[in-house]
CSV table of C-alpha atoms in Angstrom, one decimal:
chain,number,residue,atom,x,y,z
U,1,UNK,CA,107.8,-190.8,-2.9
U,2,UNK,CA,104.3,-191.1,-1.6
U,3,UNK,CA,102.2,-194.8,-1.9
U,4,UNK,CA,99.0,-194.5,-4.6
U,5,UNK,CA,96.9,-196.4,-1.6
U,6,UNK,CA,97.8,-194.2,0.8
U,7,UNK,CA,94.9,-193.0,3.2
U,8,UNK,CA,94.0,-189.5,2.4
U,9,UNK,CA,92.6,-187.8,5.7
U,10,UNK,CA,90.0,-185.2,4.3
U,11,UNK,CA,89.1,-182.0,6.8
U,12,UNK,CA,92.5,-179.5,7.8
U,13,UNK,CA,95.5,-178.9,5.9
U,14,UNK,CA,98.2,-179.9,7.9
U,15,UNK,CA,99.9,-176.7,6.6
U,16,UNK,CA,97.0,-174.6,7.6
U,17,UNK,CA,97.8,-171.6,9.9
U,18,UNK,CA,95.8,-171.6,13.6
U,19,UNK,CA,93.0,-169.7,12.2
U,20,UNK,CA,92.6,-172.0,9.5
U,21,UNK,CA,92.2,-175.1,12.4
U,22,UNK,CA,89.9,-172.8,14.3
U,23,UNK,CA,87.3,-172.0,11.6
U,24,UNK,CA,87.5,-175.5,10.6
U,25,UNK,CA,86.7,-176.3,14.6
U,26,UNK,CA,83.8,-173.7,14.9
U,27,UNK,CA,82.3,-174.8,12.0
U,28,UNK,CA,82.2,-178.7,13.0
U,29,UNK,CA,80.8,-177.2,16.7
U,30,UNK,CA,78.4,-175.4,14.4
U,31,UNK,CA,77.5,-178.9,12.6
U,32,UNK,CA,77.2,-181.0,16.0
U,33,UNK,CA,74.8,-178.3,17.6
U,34,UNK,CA,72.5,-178.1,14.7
U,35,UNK,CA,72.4,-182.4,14.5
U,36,UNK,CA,71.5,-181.8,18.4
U,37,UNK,CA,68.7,-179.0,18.1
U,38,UNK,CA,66.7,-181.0,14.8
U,39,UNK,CA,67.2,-184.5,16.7
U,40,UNK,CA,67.7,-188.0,14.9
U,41,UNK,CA,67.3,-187.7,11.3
U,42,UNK,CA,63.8,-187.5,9.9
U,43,UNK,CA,62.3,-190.5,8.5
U,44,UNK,CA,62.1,-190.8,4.6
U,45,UNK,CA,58.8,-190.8,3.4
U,46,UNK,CA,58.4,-193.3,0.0
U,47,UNK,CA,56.0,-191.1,-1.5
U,48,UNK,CA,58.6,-187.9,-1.6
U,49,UNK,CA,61.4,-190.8,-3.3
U,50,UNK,CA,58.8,-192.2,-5.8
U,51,UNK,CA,57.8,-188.4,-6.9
U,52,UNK,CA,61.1,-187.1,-6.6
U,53,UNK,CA,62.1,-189.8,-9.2
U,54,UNK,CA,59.1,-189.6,-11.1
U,55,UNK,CA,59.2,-186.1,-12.0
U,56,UNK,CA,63.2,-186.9,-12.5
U,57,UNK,CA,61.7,-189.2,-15.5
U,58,UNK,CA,59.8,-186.4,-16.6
U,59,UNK,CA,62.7,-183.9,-16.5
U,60,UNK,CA,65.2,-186.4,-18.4
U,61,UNK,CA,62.2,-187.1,-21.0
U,62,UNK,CA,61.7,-183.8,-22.2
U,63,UNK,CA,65.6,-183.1,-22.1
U,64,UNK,CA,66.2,-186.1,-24.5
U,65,UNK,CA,63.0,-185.9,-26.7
U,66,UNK,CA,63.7,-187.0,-30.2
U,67,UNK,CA,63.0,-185.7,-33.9
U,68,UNK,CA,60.6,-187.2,-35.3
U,69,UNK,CA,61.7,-186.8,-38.7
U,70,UNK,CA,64.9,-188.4,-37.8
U,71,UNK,CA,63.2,-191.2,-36.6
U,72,UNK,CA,61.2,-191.5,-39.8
U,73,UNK,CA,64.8,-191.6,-41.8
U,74,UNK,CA,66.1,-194.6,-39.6
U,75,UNK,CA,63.1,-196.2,-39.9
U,76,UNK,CA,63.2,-196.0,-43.7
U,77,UNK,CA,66.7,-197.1,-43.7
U,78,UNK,CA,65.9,-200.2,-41.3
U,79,UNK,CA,63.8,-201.4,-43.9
U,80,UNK,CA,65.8,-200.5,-46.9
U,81,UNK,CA,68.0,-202.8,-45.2
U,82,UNK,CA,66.3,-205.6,-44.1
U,83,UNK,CA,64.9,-206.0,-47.5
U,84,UNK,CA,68.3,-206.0,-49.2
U,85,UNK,CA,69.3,-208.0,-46.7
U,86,UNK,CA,66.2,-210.7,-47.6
U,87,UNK,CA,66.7,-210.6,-51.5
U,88,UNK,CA,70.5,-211.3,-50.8
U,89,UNK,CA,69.4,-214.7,-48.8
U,90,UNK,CA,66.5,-215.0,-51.4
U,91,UNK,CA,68.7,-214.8,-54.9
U,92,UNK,CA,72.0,-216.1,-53.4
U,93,UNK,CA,74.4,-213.1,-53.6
U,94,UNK,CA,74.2,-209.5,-53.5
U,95,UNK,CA,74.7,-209.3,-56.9
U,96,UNK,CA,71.6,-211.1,-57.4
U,97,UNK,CA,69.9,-208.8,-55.0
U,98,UNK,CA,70.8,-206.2,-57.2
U,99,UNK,CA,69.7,-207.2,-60.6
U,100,UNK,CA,66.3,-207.7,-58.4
U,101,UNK,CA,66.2,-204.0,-57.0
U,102,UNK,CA,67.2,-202.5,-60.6
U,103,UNK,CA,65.0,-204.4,-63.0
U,104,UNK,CA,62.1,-203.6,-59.9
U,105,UNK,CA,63.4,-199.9,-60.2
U,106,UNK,CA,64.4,-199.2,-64.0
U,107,UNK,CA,60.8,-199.5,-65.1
U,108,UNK,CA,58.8,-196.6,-62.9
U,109,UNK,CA,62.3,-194.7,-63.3
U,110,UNK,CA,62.3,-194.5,-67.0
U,111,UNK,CA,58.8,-193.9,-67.4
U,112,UNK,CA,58.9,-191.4,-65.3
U,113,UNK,CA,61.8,-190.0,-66.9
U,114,UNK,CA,60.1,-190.2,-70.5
U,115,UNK,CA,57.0,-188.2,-69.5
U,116,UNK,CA,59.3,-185.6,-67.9
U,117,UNK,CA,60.8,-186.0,-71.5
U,118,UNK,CA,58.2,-185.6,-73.9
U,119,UNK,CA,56.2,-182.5,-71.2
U,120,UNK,CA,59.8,-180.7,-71.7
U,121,UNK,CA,59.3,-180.9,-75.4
U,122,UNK,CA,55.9,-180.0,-75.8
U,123,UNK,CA,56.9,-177.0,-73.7
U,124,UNK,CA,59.5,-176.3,-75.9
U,125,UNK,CA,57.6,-176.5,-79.0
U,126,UNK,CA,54.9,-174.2,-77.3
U,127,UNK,CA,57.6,-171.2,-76.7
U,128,UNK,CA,58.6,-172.2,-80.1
U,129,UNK,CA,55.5,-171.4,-81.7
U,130,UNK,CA,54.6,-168.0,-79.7
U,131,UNK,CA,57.6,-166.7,-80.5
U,132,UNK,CA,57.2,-167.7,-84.0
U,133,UNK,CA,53.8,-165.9,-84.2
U,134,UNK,CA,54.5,-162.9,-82.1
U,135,UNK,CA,54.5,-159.8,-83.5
U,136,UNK,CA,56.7,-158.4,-86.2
């Protein structure tokens, strides 16, 4: 039974065949000779980091751009809530708070609902009539 902590060598297989070790040695030649011919690493210019993460910022920004409309809905909801939540510190209880929100919201509601009312019977009575006085 292996160890979890065990060191794990990373390159050749140990059950890789000879021309598996010497590809894996020609390409490591290949690696050292082209560190020689381009020299020490190049310097790292700050400019190319601060663009290269500012355009990064750009990328993600237009990746993860948000609705608008959703964020109208949320906002509406935020304050839906916060006012409940101020009218349930305000009257005491959230029963309180809701005697406040339906007496505030019983009044425009049935009005509204009568004049929706009364338009649906004056359009009754109108189709009433002109079919009454069509012709016979």
């Amino acid at each position: 039974m292996r160890s979890w902590f065990a060191r794990r060598t990373i390159g050749v297989d140990p059950v890789a065949g000879p021309d598996e070790l010497e590809a894996y040695k020609d390409g490591r030649s290949d690696e050292r000779r082209r560190v020689e011919a381009d020299g020490a690493a190049r310097p790292v210019d700050k400019t190319d980091i601060a663009d290269a993460y500012e355009r990064g910022r750009r990328e993600e920004r237009l990746r993860r751009r948000g609705s608008p409309l959703l964020t109208l809905i949320i906002l509406i909801l935020v304050l839906v809530g916060v006012g409940i939540i101020y009218l349930t510190v305000r009257q005491g209880s959230v029963g309180g708070a809701g005697q406040v929100v339906d007496r505030s919201v019983q009044a425009p509601v049935r009005e509204a609902a009568d004049r929706i009312g009364n338009g649906l019977q004056n359009a009754g009575e109108t189709v009433k009539q002109r079919a009454g006085s069509g012709p016979k």
